[in-house]
Short mmCIF file of C-alpha atoms and ligand atoms in Angstrom, two decimals:
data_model
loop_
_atom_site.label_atom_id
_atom_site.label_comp_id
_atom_site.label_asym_id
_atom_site.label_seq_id
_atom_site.Cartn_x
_atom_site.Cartn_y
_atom_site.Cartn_z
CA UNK S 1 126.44 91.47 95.05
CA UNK S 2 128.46 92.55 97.96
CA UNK S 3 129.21 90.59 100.55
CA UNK S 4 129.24 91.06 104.52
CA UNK S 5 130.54 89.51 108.01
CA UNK S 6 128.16 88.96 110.37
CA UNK S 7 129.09 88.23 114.19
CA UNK S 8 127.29 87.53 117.09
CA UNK S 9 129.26 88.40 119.97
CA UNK S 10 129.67 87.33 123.43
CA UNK S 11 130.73 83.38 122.67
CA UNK S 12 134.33 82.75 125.17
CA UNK S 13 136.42 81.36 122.62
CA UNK S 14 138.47 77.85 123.20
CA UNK S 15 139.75 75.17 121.80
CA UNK S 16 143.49 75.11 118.80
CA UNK S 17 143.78 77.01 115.35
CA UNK S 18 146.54 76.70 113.07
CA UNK S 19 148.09 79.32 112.24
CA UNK S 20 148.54 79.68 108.25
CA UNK S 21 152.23 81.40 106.12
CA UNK S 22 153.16 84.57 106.38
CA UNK S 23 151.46 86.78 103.61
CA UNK S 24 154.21 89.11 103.88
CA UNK S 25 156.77 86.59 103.74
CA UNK S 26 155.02 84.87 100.84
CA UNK S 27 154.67 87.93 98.65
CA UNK S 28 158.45 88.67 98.76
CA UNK S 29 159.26 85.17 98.39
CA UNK S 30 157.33 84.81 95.31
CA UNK S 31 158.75 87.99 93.59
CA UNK S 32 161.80 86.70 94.62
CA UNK S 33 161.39 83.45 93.16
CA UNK S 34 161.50 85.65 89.60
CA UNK S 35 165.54 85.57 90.10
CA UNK S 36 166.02 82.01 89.38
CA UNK S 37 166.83 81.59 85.62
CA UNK S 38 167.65 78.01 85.92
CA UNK S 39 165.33 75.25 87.39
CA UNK S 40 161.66 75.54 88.83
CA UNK S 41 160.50 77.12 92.41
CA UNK S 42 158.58 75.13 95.07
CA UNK S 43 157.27 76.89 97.98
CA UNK S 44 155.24 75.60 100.51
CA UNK S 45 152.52 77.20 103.11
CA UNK S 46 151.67 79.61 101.46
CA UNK S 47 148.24 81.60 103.01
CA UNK S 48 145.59 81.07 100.29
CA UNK S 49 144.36 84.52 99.95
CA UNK S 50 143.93 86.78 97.72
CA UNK S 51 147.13 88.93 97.57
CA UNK S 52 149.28 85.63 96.65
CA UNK S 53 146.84 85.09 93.38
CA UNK S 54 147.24 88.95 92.53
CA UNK S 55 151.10 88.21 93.26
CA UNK S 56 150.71 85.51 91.02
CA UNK S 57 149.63 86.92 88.32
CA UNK S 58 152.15 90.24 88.60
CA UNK S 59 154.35 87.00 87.72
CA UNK S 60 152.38 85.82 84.85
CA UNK S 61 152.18 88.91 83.47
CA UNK S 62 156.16 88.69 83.01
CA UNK S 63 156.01 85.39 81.34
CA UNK S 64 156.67 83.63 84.28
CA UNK S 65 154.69 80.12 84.88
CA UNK S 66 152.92 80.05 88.23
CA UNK S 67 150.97 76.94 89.40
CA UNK S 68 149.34 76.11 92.82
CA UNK S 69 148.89 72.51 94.41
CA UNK S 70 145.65 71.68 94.76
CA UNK S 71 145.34 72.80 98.36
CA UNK S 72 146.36 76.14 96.84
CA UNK S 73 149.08 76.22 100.13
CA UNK S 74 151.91 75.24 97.43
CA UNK S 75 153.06 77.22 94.28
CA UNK S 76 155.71 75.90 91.40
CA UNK S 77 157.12 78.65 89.46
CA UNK S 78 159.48 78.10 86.44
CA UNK S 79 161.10 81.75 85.78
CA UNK S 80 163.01 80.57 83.35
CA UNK S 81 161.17 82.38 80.31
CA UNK S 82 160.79 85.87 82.17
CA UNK S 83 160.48 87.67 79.01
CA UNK S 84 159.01 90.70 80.05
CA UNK S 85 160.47 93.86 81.80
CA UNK S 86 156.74 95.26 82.34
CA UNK S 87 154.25 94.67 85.31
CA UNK S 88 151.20 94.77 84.21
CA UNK S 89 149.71 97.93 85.52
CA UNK S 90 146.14 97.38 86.44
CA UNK S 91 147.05 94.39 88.79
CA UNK S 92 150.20 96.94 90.50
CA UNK S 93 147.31 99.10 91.12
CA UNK S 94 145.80 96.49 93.25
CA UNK S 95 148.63 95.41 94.92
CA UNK S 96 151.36 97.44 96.51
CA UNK S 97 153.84 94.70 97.07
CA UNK S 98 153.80 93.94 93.69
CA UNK S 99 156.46 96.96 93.42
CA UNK S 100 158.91 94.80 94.59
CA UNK S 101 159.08 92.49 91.29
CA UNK S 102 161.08 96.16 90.39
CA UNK S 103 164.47 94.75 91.62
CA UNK S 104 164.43 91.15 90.76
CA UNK S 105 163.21 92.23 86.81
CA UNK S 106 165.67 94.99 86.65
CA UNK S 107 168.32 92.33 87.85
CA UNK S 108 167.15 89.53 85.57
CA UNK S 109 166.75 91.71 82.30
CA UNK S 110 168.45 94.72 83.17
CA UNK S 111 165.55 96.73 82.99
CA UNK S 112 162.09 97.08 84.65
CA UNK S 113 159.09 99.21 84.26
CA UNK S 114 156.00 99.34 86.74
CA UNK S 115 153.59 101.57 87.96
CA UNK S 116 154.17 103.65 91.04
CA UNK S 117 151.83 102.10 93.78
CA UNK S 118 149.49 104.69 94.92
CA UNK S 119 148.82 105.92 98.53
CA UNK S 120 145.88 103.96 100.14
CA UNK S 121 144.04 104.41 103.43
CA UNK S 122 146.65 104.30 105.56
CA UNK S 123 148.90 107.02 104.46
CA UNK S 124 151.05 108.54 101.59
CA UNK S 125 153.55 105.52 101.74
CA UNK S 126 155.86 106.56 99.05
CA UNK S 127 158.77 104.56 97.33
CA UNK S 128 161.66 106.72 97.55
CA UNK S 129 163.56 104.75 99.43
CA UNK S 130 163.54 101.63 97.03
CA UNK S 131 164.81 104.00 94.41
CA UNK S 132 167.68 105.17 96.19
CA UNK S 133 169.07 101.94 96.84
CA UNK S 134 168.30 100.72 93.40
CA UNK S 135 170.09 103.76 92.13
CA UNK S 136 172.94 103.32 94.21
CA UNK S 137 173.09 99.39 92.76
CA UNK S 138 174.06 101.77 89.45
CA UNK S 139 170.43 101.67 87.80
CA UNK S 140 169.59 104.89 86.17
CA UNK S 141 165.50 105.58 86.84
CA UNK S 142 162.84 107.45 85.31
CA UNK S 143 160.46 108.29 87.64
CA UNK S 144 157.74 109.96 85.58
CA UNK S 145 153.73 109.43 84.39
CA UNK S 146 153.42 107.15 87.14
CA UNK S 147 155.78 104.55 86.33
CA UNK S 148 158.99 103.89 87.34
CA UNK S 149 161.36 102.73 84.55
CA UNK S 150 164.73 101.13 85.75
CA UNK S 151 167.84 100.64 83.39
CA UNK S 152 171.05 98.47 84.29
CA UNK S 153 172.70 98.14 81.20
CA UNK S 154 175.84 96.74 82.26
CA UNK S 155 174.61 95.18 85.25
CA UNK S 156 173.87 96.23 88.70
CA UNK S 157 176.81 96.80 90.94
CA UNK S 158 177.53 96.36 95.02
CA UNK S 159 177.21 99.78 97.37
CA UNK S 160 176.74 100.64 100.51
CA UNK S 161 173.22 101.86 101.55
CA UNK S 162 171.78 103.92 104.66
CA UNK S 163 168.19 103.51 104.60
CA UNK S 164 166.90 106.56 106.10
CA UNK S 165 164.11 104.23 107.46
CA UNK S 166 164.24 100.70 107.95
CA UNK S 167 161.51 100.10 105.11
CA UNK S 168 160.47 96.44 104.86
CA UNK S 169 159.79 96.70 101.03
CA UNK S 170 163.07 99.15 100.04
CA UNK S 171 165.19 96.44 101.78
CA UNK S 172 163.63 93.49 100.02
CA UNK S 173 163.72 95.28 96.48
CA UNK S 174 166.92 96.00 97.21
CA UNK S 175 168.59 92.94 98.69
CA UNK S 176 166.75 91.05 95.61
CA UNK S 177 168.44 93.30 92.91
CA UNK S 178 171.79 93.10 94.82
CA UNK S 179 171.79 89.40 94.68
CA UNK S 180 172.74 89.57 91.30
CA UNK S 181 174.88 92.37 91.36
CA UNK S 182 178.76 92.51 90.75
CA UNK S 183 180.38 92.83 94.09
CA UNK S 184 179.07 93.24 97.64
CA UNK S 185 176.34 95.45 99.09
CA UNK S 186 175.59 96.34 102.22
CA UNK S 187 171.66 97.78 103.82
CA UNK S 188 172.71 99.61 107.07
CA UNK S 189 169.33 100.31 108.58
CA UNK S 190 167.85 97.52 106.98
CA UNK S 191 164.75 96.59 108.15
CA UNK S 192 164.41 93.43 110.75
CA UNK S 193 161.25 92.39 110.37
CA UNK S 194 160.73 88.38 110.20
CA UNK S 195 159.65 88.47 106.59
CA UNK S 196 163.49 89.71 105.86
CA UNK S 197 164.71 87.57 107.37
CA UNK S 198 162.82 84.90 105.95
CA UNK S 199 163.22 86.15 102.20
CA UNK S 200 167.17 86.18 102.91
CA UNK S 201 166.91 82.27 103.91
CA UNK S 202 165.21 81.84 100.50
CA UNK S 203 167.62 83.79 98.83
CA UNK S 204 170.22 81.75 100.05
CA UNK S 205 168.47 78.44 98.97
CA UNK S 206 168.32 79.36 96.07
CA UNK S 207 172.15 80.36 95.72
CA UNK S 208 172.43 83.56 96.96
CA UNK S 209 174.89 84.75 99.62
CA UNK S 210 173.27 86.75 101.94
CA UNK S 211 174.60 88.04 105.73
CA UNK S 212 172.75 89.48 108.64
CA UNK S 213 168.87 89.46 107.29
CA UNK S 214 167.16 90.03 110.12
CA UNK S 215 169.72 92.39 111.58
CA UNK S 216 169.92 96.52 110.91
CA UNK S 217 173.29 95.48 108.62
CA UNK S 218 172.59 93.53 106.15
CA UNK S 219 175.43 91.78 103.67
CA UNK S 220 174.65 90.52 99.66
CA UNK S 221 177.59 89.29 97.85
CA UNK S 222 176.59 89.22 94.73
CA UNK S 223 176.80 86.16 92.39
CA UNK S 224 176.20 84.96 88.66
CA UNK S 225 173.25 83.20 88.69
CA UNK S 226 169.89 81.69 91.37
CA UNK S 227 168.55 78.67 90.72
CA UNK S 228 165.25 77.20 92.00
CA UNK S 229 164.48 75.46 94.83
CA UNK S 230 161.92 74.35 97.83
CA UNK S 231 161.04 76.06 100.45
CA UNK S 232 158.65 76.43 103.56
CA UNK S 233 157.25 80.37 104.20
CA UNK S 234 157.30 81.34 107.66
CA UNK S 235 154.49 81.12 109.83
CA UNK S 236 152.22 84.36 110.12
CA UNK S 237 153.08 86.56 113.44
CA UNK S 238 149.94 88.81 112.64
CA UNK S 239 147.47 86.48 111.81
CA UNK S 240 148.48 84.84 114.97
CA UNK S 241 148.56 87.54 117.18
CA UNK S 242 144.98 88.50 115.87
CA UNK S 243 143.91 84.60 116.69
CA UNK S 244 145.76 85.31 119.96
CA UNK S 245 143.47 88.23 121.11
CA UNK S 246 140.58 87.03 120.03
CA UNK S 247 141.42 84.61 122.78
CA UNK S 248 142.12 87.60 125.01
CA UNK S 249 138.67 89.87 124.32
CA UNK S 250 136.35 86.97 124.68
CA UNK S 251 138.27 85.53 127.82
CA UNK S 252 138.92 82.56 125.95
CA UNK S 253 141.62 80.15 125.73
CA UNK S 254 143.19 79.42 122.23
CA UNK S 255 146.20 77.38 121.70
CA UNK S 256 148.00 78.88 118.16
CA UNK S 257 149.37 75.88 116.74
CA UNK S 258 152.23 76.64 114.87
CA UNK S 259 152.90 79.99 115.95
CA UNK S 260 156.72 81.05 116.19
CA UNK S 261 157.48 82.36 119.87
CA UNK S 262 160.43 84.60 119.05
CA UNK S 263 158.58 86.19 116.08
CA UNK S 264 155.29 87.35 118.74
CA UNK S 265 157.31 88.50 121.30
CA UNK S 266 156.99 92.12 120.88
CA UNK S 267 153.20 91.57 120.82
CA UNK S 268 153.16 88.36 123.25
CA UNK S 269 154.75 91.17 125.95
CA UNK S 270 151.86 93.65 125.27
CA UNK S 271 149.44 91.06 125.67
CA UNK S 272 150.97 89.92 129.05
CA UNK S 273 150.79 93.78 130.17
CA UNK S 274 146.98 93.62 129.24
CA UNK S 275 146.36 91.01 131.27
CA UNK S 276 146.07 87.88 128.84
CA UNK S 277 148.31 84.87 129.67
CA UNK S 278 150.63 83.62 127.30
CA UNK S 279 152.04 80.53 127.54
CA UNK S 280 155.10 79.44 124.90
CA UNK S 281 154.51 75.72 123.83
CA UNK S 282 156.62 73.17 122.01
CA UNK S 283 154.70 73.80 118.73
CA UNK S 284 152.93 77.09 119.28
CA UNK S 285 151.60 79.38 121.69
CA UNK S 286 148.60 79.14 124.12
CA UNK S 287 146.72 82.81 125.19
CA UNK S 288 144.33 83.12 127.99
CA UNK S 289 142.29 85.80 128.28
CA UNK S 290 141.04 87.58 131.38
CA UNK S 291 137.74 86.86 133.56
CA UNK S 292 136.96 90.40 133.31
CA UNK S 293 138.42 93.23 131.63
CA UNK S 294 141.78 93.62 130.27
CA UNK S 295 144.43 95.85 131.76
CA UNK S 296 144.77 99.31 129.97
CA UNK S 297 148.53 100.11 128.11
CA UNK S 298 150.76 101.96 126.70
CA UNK S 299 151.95 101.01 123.24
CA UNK S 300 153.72 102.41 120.18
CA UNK S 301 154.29 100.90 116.78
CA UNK S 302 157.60 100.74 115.42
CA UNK S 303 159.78 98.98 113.00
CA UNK S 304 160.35 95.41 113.91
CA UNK S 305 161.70 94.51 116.75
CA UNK S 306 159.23 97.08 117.95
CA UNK S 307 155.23 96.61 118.60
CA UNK S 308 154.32 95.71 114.63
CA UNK S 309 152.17 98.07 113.39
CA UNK S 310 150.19 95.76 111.45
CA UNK S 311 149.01 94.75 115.47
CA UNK S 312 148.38 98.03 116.50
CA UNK S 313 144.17 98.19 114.79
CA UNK S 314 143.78 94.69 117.08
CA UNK S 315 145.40 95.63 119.95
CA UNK S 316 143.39 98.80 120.00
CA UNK S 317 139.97 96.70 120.17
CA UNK S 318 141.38 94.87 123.02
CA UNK S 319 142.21 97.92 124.88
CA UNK S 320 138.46 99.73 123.58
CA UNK S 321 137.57 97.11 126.96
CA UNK S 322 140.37 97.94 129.10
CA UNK S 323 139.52 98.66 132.54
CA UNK S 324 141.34 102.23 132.13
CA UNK S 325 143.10 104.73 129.74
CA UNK S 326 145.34 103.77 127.36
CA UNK S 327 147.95 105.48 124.79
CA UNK S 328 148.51 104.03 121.61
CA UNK S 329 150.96 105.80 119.08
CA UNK S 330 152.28 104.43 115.63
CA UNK S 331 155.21 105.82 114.10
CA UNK S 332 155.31 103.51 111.30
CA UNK S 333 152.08 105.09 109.46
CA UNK S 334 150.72 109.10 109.58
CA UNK S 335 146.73 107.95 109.14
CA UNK S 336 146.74 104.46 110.38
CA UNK S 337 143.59 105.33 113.23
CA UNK S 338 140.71 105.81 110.50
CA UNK S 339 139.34 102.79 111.73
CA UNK S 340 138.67 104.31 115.18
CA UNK S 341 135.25 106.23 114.17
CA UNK S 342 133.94 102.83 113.05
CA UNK S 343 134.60 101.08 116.38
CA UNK S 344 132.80 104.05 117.68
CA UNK S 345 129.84 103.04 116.03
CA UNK S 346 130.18 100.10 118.50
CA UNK S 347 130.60 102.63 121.73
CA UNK S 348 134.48 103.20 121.71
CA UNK S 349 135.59 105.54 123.36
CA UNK S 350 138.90 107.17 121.58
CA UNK S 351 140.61 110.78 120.71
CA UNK S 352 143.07 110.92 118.26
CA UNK S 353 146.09 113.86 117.99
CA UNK S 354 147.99 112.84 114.77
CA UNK S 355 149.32 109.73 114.79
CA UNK S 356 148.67 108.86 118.29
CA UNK S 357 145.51 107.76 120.09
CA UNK S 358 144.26 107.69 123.60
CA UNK S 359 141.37 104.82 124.42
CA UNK S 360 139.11 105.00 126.99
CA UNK S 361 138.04 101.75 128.00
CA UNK S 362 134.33 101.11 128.11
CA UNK S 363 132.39 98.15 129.75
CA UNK S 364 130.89 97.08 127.21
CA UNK S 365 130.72 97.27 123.55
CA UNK S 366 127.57 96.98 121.31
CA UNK S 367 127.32 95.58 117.63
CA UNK S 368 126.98 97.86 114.93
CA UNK S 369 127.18 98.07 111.13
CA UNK S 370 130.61 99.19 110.28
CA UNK S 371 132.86 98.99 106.90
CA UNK S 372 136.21 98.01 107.23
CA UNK S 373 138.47 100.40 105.39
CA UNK S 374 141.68 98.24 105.16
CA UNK S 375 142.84 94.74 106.33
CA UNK S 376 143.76 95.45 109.39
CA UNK S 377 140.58 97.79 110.37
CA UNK S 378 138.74 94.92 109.40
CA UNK S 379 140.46 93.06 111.74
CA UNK S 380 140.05 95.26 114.69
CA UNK S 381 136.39 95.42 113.98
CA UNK S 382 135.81 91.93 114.03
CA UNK S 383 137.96 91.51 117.11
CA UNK S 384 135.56 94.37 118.81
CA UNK S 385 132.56 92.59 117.30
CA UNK S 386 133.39 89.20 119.01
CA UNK S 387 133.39 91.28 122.31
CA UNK S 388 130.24 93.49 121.89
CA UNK S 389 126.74 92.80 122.50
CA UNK S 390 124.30 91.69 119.77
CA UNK S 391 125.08 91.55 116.04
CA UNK S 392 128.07 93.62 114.13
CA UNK S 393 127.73 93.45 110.34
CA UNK S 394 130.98 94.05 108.76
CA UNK S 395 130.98 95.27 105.14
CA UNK S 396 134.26 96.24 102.69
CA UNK S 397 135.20 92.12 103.38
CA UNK S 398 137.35 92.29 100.06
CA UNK S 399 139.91 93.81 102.36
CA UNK S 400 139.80 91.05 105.35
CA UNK S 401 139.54 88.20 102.50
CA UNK S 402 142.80 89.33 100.62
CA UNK S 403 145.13 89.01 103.77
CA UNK S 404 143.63 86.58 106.23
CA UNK S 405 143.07 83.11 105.41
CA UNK S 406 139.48 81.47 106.55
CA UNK S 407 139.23 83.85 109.02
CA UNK S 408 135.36 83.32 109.78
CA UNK S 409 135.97 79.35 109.56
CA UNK S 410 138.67 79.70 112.04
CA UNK S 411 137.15 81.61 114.57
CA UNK S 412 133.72 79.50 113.97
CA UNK S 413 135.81 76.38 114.75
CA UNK S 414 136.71 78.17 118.33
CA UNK S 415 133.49 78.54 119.04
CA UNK S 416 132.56 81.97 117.65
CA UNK S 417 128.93 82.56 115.88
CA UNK S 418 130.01 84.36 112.72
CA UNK S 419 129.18 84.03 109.41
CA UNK S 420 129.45 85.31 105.51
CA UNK S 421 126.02 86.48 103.92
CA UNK S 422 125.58 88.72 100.94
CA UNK S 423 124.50 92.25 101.53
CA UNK S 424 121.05 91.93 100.20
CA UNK S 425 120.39 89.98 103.43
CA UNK S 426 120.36 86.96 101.76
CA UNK S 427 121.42 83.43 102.27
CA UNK S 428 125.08 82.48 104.38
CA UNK S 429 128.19 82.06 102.42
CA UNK S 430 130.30 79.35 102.62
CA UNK S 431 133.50 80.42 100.21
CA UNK S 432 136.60 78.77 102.16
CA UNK S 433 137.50 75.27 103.51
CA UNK S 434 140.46 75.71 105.78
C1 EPZ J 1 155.26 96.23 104.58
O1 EPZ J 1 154.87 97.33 103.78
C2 EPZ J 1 154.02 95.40 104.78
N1 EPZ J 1 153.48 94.99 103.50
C3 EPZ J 1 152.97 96.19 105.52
O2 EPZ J 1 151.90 95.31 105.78
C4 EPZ J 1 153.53 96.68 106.85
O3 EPZ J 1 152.59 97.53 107.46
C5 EPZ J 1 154.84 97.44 106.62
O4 EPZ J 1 155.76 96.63 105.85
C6 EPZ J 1 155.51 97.86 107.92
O5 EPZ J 1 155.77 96.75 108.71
C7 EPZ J 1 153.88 93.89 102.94
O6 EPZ J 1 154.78 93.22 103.43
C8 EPZ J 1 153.21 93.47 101.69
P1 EPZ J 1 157.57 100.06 104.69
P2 EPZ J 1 155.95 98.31 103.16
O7 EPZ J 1 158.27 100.31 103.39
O8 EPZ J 1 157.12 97.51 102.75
C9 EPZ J 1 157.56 104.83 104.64
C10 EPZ J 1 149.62 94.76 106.09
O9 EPZ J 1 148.60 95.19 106.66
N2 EPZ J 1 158.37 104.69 103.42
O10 EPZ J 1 158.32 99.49 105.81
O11 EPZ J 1 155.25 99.11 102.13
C11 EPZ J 1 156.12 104.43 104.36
O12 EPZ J 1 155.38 105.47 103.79
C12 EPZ J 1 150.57 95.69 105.45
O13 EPZ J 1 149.90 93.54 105.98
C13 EPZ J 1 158.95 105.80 102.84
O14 EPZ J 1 158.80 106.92 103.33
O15 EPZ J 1 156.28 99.18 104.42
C14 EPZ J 1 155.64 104.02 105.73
O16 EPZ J 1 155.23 105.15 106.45
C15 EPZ J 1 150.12 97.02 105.15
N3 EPZ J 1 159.68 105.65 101.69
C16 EPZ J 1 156.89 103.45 106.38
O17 EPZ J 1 158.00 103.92 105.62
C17 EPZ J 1 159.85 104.43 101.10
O18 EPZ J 1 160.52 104.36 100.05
C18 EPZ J 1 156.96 101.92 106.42
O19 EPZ J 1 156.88 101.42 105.12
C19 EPZ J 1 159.27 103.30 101.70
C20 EPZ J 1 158.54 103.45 102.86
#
């Protein structure tokens, strides 16, 4: 039985959510954790959602023990016995960044096989870029029947490497494989994003010497061997910026406890030219949304330090209100505005050329049944459904479930009316205790 989101809008939110881990930072983390061949793993705050138990059991798959705490927010992993060079390929299929066990395997075992991830409904996204670094570590590739098959016989050694791109999953894959490598590499163009930068600090705990993650240049000086350790993930920029405006479409006032200033800013400035208030606090950050209608924008998604585009879907519901027209462009993705004809179901008002979008701002919004093609639609459409009028019933949850953590029970503990009930109409479901 399928299962839906109901939401009942026009509740002002208030009152302090915590923010959970980064998923993004999480899932590298974890494949990384696969390049410790002594000692066992501990990492901490970790989101419990589904992509970390898919991640998980890419991991298992390779021989590699993975247990959670109890909470589920902690994982011990023992990599010690990684005796396979195979992903499995049904759980790749499910999971694109389970591609990125390719680099740690291949630098473990000196060879790796897994299946090519597929496009999805944002766009092509291919992996070329991950294989040109990985090639220029010395790996020779196979690239054929849907799998990519990686060979390092004598070892993976140090290069220099312009990503044509700053990809966020090329430069993990390939700053994991270089940490083992002979000799120094260096990513120029590497991507920026928090999550590098928080995988590098991991890295290093666990032995690795690692310069400039979080930078465009990016240093690995290979060593011998990574050993386990502990470590606390990052907290979640996009989960908090969605928290954040859900603050700012209901005219609320949410304090995000635990939410990393420097990490938001790109989005904390957007918000501020929409009109929300956002106030940086000791242990998180407070957003205020406006009395009446937010302030139309301009805004275009780029690589990190740029507007993220894994913000741009939410954003775009705030500005579906906006007293005015904005422009919204993401360079990041080719077919990341799908979700658009879905919050048009709820009266949006939006034309899209290619990969950029203008929004008419409406008055109001009305609820609607709509299906939420990805995670971050989802999230859009249950930002526009706190906003609208009457009921929105969100279907396609799978996709909200596997990357935000307790999403309904957080935004029911600020107040919202929202709810989980399956599709037949049936009784409300209560799956998460945050
Ligand atoms: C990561 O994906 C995130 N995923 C994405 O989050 C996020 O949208 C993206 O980075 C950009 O910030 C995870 O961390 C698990 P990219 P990744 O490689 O690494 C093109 C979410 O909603 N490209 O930086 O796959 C690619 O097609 C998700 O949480 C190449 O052309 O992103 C895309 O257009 C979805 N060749 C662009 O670069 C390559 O070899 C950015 O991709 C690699 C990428």
């Amino acid at each position: 039985m399928g299962q839906r989101i109901v939401i009942v809008g026009g509740n002002r939110l208030a009152g302090t959510v915590s923010v959970s881990g980064s998923k993004n930072a999480s899932l590298a983390i974890i494949a990384g954790a696969i390049l410790a061949s002594e000692g066992v793993t501990t990492i901490h705050n970790l989101p419990r959602i589904g992509d970390i138990a898919t991640m998980a059991d890419v991991l298992r798959h390779l021989g590699i023990s993975v247990s959670f705490s109890e909470d589920g927010h902690s994982a011990h992993i023992d990599a010690t016995n990684l005796t396979s060079h195979e992903a499995a390929t049904e759980i790749v299929a499910r999971l694109r960044a389970s591609f990125w066990v390719l680099g740690p395997v291949l630098a473990r075992l000196k060879r790796a096989r897994v299946a090519q991830p597929g496009g999805c409904n944002i766009g092509a996204r291919p992996v070329d870029l991950h294989l040109k670094g990985l090639q220029a570590l010395g790996a020779r590739l196979d690239a054929t029947h849907g799998y990519v098959a990686a060979e390092a016989p004598d070892g993976l050694r140090g290069a220099t490497i312009y990503l044509d791109f700053p990809s966020v999953g090329a430069t993990m894959n390939i700053m994991m494989a270089a940490a083992l490598g002979e000799g120094t590499t260096m990513i120029e163009n590497a991507a920026q994003e928090p999550d590098i930068e928080d995988l590098g600090n991991f890295l290093i705990a666990m032995g690795a010497r690692i310069h400039g993650h979080g930078t465009g240049v990016l240093t690995v000086e290979g060593v011998d061997r990574l050993r386990g350790c502990e470590y606390r993930v990052v907290t979640d920029r996009i989960e908090a910026g969605t928290l954040g405006l859900a603050a700012g479409i209901t005219g609320g006032d949410v304090f995000l406890d635990g939410a990393n200033p420097a990490h938001l800013r790109p989005i904390t400035l957007k918000m501020a030219e929409a009109g929300l208030k956002v106030k940086e606090e000791a242990r998180g950050i407070r957003v205020v949304g406006p009395a009446g209608r937010p302030r139309p924008t301009r805004l275009t998604a780029l690589p990190h330090p740029g507007f993220p585009t894994d913000m741009q879907q939410a954003f775009t519901a705030l500005l579906c209100v906006a007293d005015g027209t904005s422009v919204v462009t993401d360079k990041v993705y080719e077919n990341r505005f799908r979700y658009l004809s879905e919050l048009g179901k709820m009266g949006a008002v939006a034309e899209v050329d290619g990969r950029t979008a203008v929004i008419t701002g409406v008055p109001r919004l009305t609820g609607a049944d709509v299906e939420g093609t990805d995670l971050r639609a989802s999230a859009a459409l249950f930002l526009a459904g706190l906003r609208a009028e009457g009921q929105t019933r969100l279907s396609e949850t799978q996709h909200l479930e596997r990357g935000y953590e307790c999403l309904v029970e957080k935004l029911q503990g600020l107040g919202a009316e929202t709810w989980r009930e399956d599709e037949s109409g049936g009784g409300r479901l209560a799956l998460c205790s945050a």
